[in-house]
mmCIF file of C-alpha atoms and ligand atoms in Angstrom:
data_model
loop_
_atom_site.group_PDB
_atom_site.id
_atom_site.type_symbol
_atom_site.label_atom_id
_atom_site.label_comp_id
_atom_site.label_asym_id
_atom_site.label_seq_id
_atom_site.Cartn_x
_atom_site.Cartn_y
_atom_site.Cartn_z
ATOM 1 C CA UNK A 421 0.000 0.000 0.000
ATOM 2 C CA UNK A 422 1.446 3.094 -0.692
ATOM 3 C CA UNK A 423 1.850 6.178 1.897
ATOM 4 C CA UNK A 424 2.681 9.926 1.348
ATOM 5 C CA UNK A 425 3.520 12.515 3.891
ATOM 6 C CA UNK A 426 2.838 15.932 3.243
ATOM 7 C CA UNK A 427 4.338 19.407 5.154
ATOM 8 C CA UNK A 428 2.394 22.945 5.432
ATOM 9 C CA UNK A 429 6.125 24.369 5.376
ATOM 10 C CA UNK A 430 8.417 25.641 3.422
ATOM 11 C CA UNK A 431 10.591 23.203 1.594
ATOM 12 C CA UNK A 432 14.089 24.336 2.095
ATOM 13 C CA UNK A 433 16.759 22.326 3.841
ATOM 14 C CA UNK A 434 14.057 19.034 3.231
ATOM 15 C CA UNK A 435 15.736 18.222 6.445
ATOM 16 C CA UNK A 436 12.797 15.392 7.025
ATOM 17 C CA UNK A 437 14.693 13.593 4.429
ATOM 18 C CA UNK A 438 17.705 11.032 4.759
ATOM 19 C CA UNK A 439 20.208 11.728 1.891
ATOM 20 C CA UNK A 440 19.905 9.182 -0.698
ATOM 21 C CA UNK A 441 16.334 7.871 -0.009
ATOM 22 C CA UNK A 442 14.155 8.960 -2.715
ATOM 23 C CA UNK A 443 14.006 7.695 -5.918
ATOM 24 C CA UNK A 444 12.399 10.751 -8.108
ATOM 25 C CA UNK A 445 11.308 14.156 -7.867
ATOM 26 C CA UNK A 446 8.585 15.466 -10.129
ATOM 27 C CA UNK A 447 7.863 19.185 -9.557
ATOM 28 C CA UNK A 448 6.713 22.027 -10.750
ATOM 29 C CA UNK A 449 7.825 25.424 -8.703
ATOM 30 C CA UNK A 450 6.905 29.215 -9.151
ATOM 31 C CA UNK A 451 8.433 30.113 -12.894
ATOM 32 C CA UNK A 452 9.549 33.540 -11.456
ATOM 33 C CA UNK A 453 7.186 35.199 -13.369
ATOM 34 C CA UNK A 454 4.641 36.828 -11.289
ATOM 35 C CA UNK A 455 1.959 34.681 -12.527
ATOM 36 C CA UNK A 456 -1.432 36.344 -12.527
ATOM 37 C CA UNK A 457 0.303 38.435 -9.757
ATOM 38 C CA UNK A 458 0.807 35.937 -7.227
ATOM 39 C CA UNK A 459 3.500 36.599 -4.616
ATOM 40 C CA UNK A 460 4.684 33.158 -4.447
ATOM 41 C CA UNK A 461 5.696 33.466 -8.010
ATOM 42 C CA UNK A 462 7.301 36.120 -8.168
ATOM 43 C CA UNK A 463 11.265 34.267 -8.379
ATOM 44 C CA UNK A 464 12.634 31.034 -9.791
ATOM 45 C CA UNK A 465 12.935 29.136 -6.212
ATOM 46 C CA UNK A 466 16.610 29.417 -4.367
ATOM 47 C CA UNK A 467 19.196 27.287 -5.753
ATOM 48 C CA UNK A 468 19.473 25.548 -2.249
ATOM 49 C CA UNK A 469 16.300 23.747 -3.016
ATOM 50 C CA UNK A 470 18.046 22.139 -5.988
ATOM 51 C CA UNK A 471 21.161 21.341 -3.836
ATOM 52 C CA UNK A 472 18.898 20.055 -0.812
ATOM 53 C CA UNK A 473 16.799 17.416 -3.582
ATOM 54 C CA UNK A 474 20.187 16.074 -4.706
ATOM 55 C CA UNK A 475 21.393 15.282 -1.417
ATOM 56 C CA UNK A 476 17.932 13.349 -0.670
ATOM 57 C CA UNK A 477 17.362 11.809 -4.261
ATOM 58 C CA UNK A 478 19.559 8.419 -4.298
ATOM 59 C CA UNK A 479 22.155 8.033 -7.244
ATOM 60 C CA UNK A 480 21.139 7.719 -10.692
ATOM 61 C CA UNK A 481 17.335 9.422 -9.992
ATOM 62 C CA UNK A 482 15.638 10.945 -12.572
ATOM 63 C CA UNK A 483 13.449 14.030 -12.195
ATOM 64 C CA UNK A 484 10.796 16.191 -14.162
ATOM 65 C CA UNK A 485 10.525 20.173 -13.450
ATOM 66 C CA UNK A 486 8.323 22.446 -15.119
ATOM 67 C CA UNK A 487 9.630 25.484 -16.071
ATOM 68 C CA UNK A 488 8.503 29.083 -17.909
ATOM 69 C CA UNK A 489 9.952 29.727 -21.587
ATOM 70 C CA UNK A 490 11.163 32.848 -20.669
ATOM 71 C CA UNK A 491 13.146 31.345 -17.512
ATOM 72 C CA UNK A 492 14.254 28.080 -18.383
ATOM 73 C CA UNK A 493 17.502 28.658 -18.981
ATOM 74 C CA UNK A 494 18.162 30.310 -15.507
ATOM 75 C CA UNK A 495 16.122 27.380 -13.867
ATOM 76 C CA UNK A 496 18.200 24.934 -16.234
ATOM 77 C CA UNK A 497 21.672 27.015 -14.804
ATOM 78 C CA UNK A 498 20.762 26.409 -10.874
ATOM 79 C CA UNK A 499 19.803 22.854 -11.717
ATOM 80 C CA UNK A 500 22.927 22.255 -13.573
ATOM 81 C CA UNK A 501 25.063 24.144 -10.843
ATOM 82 C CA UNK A 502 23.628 22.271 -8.232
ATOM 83 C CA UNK A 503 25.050 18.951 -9.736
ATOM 84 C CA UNK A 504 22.207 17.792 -11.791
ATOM 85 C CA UNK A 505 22.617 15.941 -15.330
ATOM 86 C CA UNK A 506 20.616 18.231 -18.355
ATOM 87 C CA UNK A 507 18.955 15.301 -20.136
ATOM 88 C CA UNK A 508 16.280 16.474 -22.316
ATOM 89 C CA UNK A 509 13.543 19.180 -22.048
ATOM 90 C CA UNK A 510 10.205 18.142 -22.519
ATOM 91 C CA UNK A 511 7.216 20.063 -24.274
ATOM 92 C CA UNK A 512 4.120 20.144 -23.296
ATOM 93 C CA UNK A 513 1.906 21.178 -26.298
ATOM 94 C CA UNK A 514 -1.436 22.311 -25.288
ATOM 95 C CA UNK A 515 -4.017 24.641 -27.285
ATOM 96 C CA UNK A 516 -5.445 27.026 -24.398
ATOM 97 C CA UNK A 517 -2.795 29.321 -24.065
ATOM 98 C CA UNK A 518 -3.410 33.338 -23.992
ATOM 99 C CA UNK A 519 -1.568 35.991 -26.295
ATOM 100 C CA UNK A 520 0.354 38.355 -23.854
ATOM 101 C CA UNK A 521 -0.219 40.865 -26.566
ATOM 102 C CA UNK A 522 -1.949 44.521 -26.857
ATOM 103 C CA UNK A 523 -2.770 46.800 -29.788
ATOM 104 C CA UNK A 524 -0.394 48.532 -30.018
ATOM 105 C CA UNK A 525 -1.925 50.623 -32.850
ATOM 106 C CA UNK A 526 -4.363 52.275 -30.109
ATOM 107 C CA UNK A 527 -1.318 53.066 -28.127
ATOM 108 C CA UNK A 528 0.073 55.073 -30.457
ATOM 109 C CA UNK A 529 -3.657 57.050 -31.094
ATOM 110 C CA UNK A 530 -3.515 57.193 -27.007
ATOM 111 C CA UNK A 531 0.162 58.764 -27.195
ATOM 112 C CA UNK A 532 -0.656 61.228 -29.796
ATOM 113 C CA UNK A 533 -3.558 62.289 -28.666
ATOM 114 C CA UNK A 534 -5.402 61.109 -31.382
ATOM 115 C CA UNK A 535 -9.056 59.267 -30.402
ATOM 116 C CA UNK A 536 -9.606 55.915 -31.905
ATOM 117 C CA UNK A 537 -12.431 55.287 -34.037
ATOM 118 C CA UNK A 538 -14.906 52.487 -33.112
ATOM 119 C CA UNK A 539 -15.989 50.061 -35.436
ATOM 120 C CA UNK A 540 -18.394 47.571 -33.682
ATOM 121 C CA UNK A 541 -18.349 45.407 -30.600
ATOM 122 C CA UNK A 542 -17.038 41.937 -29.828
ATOM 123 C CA UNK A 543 -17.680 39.553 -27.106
ATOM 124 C CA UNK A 544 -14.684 39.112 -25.021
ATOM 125 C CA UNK A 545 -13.760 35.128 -24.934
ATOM 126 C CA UNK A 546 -10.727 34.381 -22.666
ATOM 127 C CA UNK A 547 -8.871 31.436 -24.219
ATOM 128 C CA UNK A 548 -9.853 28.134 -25.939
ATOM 129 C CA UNK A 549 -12.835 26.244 -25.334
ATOM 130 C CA UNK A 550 -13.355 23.136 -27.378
ATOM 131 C CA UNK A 551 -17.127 23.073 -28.072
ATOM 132 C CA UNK A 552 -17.564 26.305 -29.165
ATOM 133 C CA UNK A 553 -16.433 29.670 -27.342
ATOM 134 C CA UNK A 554 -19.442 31.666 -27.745
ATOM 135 C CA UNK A 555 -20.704 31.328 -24.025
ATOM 136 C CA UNK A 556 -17.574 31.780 -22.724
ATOM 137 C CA UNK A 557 -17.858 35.064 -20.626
ATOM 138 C CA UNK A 558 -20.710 35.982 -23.566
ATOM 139 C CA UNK A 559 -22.104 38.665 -21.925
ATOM 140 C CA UNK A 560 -18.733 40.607 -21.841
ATOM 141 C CA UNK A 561 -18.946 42.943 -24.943
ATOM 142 C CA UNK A 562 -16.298 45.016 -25.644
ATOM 143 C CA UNK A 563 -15.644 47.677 -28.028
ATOM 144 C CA UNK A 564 -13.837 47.540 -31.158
ATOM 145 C CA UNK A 565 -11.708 49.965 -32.869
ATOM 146 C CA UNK A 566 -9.055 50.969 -35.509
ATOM 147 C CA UNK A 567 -6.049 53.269 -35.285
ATOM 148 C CA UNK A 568 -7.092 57.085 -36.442
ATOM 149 C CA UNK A 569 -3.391 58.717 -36.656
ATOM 150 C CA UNK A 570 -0.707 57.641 -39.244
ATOM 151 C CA UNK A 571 1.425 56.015 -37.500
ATOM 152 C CA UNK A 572 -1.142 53.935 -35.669
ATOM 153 C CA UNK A 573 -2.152 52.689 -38.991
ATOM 154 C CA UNK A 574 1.536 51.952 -40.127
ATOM 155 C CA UNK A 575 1.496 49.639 -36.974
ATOM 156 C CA UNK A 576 -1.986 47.973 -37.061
ATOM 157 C CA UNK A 577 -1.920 44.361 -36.058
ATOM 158 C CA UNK A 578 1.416 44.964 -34.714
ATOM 159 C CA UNK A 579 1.668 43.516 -31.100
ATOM 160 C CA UNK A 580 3.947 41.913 -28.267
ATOM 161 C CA UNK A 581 3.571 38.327 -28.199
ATOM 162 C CA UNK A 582 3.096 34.822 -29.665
ATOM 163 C CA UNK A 583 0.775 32.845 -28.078
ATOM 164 C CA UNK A 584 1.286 30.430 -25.758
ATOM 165 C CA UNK A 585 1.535 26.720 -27.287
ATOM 166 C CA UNK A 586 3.607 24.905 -25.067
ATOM 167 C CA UNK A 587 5.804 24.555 -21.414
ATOM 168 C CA UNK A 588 9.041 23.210 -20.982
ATOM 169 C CA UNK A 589 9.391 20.322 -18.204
ATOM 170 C CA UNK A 590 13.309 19.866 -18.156
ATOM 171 C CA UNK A 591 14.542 15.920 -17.120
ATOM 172 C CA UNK A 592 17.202 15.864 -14.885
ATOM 173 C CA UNK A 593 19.356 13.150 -13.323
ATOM 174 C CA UNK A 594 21.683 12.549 -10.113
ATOM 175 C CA UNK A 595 24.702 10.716 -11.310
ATOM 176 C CA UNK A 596 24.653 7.041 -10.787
ATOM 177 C CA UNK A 597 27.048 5.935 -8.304
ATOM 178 C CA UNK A 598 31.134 6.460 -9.165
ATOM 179 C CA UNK A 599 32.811 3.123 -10.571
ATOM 180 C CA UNK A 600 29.392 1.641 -10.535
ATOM 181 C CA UNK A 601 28.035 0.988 -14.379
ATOM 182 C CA UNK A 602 23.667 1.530 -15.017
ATOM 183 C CA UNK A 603 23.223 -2.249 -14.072
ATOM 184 C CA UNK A 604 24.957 -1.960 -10.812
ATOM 185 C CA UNK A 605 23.576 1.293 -9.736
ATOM 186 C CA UNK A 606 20.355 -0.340 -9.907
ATOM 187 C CA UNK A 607 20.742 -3.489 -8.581
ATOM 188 C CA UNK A 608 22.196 -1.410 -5.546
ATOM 189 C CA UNK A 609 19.307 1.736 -5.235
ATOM 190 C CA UNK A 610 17.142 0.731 -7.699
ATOM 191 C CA UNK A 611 17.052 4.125 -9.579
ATOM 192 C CA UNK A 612 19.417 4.880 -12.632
ATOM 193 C CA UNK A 613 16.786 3.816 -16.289
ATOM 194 C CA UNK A 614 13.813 5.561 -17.152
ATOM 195 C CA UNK A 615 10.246 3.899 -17.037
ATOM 196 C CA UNK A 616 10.168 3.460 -20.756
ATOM 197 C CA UNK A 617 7.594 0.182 -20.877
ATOM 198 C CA UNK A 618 4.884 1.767 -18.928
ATOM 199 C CA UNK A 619 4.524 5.406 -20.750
ATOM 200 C CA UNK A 620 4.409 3.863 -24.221
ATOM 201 C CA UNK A 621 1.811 5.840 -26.764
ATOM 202 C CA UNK A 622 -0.654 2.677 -27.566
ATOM 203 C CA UNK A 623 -1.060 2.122 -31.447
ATOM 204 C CA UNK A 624 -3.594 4.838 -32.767
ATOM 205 C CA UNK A 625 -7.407 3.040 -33.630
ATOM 206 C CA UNK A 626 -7.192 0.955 -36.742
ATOM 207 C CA UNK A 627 -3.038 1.379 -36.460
ATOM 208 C CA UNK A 628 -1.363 -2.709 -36.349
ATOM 209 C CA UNK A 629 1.693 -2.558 -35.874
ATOM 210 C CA UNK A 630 4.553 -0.164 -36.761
ATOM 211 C CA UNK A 631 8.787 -0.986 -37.233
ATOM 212 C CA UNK A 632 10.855 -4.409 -38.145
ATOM 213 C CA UNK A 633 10.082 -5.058 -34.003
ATOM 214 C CA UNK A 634 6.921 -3.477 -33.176
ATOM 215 C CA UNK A 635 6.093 -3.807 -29.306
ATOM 216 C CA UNK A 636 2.925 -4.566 -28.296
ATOM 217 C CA UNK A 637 1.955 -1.825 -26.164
ATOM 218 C CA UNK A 638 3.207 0.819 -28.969
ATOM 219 C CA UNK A 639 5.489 3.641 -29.530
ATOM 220 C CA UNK A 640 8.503 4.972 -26.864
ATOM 221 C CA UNK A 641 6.645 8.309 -25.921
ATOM 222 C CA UNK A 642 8.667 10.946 -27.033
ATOM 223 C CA UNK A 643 10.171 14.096 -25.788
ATOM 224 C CA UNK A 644 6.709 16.214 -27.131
ATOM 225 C CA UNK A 645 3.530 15.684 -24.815
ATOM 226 C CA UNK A 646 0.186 16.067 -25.413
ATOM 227 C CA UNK A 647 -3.024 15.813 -23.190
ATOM 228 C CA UNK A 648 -5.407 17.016 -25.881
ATOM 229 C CA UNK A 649 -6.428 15.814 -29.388
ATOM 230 C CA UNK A 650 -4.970 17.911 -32.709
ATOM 231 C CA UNK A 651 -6.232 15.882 -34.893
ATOM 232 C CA UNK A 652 -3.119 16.970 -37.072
ATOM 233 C CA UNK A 653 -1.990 13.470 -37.743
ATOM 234 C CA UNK A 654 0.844 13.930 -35.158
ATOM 235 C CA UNK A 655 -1.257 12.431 -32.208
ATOM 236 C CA UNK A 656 -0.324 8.855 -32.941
ATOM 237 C CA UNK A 657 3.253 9.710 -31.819
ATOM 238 C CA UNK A 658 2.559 12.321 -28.669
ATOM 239 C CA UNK A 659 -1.033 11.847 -27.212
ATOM 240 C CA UNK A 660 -0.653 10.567 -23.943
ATOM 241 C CA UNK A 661 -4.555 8.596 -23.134
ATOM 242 C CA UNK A 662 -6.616 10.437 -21.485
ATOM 243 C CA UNK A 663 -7.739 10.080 -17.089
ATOM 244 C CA UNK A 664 -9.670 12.550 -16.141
ATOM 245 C CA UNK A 665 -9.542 13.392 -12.541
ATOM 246 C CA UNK A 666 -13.217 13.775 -10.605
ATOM 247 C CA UNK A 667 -14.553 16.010 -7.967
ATOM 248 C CA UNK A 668 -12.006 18.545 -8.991
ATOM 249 C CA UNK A 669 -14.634 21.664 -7.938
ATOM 250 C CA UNK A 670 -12.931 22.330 -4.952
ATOM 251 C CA UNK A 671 -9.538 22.716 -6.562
ATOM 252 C CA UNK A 672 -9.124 26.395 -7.105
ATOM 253 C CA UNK A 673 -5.355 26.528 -7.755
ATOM 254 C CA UNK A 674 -4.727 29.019 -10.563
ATOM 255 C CA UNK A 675 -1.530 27.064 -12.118
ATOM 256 C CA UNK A 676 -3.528 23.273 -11.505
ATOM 257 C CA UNK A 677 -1.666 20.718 -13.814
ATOM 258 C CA UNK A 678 -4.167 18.397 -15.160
ATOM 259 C CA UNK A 679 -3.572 14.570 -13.586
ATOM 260 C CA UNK A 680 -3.207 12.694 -17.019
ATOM 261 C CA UNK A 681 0.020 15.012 -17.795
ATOM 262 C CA UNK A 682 0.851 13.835 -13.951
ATOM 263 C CA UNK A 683 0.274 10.368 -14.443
ATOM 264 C CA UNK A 684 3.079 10.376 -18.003
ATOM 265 C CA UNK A 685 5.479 12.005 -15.837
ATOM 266 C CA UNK A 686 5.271 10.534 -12.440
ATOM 267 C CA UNK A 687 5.795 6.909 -14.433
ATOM 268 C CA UNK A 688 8.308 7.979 -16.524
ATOM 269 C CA UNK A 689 10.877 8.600 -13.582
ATOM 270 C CA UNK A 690 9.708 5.990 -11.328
ATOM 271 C CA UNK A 691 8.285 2.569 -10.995
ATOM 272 C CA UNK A 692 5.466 0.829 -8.945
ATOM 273 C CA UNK A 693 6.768 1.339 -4.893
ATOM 274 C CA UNK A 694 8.953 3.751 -5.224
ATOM 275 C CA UNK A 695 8.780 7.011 -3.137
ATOM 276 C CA UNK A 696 8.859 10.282 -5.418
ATOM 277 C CA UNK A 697 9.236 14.167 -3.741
ATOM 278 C CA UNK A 698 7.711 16.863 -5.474
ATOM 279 C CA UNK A 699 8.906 20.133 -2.922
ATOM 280 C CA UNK A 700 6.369 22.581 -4.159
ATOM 281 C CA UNK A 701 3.038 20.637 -4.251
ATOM 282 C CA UNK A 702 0.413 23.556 -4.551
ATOM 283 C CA UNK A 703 -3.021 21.680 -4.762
ATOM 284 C CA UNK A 704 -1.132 17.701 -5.075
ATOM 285 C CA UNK A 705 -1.650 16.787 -8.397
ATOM 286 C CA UNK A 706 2.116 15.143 -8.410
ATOM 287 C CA UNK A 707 0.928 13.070 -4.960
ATOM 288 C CA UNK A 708 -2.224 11.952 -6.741
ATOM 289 C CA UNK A 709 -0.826 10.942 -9.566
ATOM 290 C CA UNK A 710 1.636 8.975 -7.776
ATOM 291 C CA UNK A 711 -0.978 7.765 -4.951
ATOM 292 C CA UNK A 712 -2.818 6.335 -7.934
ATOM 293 C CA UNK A 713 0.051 4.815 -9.308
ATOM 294 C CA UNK A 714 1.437 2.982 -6.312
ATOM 295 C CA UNK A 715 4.186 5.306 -5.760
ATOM 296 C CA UNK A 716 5.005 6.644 -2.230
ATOM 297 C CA UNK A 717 5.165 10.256 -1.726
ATOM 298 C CA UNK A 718 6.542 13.091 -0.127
ATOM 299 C CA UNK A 719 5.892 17.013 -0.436
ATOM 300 C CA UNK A 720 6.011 20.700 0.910
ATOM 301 C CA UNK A 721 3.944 23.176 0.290
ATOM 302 C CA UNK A 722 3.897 27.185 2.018
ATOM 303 C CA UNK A 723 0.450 28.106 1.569
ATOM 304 C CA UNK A 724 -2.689 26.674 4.080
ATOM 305 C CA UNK A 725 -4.911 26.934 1.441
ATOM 306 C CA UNK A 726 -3.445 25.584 -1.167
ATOM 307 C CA UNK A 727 -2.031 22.882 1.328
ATOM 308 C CA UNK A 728 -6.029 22.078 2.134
ATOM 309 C CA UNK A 729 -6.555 21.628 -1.563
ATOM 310 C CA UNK A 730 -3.709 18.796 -1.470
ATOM 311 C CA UNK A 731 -4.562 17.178 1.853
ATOM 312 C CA UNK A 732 -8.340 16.820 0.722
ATOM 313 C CA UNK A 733 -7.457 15.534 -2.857
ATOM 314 C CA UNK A 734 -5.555 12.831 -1.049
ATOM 315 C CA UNK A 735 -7.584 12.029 1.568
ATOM 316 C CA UNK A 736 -10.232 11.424 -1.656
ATOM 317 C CA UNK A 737 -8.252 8.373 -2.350
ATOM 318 C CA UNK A 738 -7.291 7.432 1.396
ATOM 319 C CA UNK A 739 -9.278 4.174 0.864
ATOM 320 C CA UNK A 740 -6.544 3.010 -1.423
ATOM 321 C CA UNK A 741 -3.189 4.283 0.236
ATOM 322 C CA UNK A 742 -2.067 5.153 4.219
ATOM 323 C CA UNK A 743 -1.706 8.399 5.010
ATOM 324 C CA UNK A 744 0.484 10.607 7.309
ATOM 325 C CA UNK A 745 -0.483 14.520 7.549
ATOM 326 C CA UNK A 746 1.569 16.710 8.998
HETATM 327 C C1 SAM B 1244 3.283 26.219 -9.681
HETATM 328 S S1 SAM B 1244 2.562 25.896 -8.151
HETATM 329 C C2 SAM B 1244 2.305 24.147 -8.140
HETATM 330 C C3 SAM B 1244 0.984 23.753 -8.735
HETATM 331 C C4 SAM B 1244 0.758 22.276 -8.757
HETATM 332 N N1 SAM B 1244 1.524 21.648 -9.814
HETATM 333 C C5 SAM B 1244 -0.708 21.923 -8.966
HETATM 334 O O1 SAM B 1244 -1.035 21.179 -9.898
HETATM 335 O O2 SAM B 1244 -1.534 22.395 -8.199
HETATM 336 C C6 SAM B 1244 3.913 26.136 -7.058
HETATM 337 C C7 SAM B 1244 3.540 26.043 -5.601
HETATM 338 O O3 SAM B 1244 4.723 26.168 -4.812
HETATM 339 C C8 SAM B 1244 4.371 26.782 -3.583
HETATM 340 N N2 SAM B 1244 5.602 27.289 -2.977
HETATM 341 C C9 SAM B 1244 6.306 28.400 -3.298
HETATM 342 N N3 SAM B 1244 7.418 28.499 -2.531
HETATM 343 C C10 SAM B 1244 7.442 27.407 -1.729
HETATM 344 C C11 SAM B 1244 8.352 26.908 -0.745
HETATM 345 N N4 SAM B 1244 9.465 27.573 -0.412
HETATM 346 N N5 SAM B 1244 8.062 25.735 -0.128
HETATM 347 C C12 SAM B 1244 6.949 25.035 -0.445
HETATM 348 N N6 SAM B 1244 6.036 25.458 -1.367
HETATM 349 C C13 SAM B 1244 6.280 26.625 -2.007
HETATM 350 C C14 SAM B 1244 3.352 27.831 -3.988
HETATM 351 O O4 SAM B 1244 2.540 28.217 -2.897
HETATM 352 C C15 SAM B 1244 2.590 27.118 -5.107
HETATM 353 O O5 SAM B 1244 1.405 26.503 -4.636
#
């Protein structure tokens, strides 16, 4: 039966842990960019925290951390620094992203002094929604208009950003053991290989077999992920099949990963009884995940509230696992 133990603290120093007793950390800490304007956010975490997870992950553990576009590469720096092996970088496509972008046509009207001329209404949709967007926020019209001045026409449809498609989850690794080879390191810890066989991409509907030595449970997932359909012919290769968590109303956490993404991950880097950390839990969809999946687990998070959202997701599934709260 698996058990997790979870701290309303901060996670620095993880001094709860015994160096070298965990065998993966899946995570996914503030990006250091203010998100939505939330305090916690507002810097990549410490480097210690990096240092502290090393000295409690046992050799040859693998790892998952989500990270910002704009910040990976300091995030990828401390991780590095702190003794970690860069092994790939994940993306995770997905089709809801917003624009960070403004008109900045009616800026230049604004600057000048010059007023804008409206030329209808729009109702204001915020992001993707599959079925249809039109009652999405539907009673939010909003004004539409063009740029008046000269200038504001030269730089109509002009703006500041792409939108959003995808987030980078970097893999990491602790070096296996010194004069120890992959074999050895795991005979002795039982960490040093990816979980290849159970995160396969099963053979899309109507699809045999593919290769000279097809395996039966299908394709080695690859270093793209994707929790939603495209449709674009590419989903045989990336699609990851769909769990949907339940009774997720209560969960108001405004950076909630969704629990199929958690379930790829969480097997990827770990296997059935092993004990994985995630040090910055927020509303425990790592712990789920992993609770679901026989994995044993361990986190931190700082905020009550968000720490209430985790303990009562868990304690959803207490009939399966033993719990510790703390
Ligand atoms: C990006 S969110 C995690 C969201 C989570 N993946 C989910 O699905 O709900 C990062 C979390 O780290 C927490 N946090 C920030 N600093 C922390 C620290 N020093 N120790 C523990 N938790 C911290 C924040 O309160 C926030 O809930």
């Amino acid at each position: 039966m698996s058990e997790f133990k979870i701290y309303n603290k901060s996670c620095y120093e993880l001094q709860e842990l015994s160096g070298n007793s965990i065998d993966a950390i899946v995570t996914d800490p503030p990006y250091g960019i203010s998100y939505q304007n939330h305090y916690w956010d507002k810097d990549l975490p410490k480097r210690q925290i990096w240092e502290d997870s090393l000295r409690v992950l046992k050799p040859g553990a693998f790892g998952l951390v989500f990270s910002s576009i704009r910040l990976m590469h300091r995030l990828m720096v401390d991780l590095e620094d702190s003794g970690f092996i860069i092994k790939d970088v994940l993306f995770w496509s997905y089709l809801n992203g917003m624009p960070k972008s403004r008109d900045v046509a009616l800026d230049i009207d604004k600057e000048l002094g010059i007023e804008s001329k409206v030329i209808g209404k729009y109702k204001y949709v915020q992001g993707y929604k599959k079925n249809g967007a039109d009652n999405y926020y539907a009673n939010k019209e909003k004004f539409k208009y063009e740029p008046t001045s000269e200038l504001g026409k030269k730089y109509q449809g002009s703006g500041l950003g792409l939108k959003p498609a995808f987030e980078p989850i970097i893999l990491i690794q602790k070096s296996i053991e010194k004069k120890l080879n992959v074999a050895q390191n795991i005979i002795k810890y039982s960490t040093g290989s990816l979980n290849i066989e159970e995160t396969r991409i099963s053979y899309a509907n109507g699809e045999k077999t593919v290769g000279h030595n097809p395996h039966s449970k299908g394709r080695v997932a690859s270093n793209i992920v994707r929790t939603e359909e495209f449709n674009d012919g590419f989903d045989k290769f990336f699609l990851i099949p769909k769990v949907r968590q339940k009774k997720e109303d209560f969960n108001f956490h405004p950076t909630l990963k969704p629990v199929d993404l958690m379930y790829h991950l969480v097997k990827l880097v770990s296997f059935e009884g092993q004990t994985v950390i995630d040090p910055f839990i927020g509303s425990g969809s790592t712990g789920i995940a992993c609770l679901k999946l026989k994995r044993n687990f361990v986190g931190y998070e700082l905020k009550k509230d968000y720490f209430e959202i985790a303990k009562k997701g868990l304690e959803n599934i207490k009939t399966e696992v033993s719990y510790m709260l703390f």
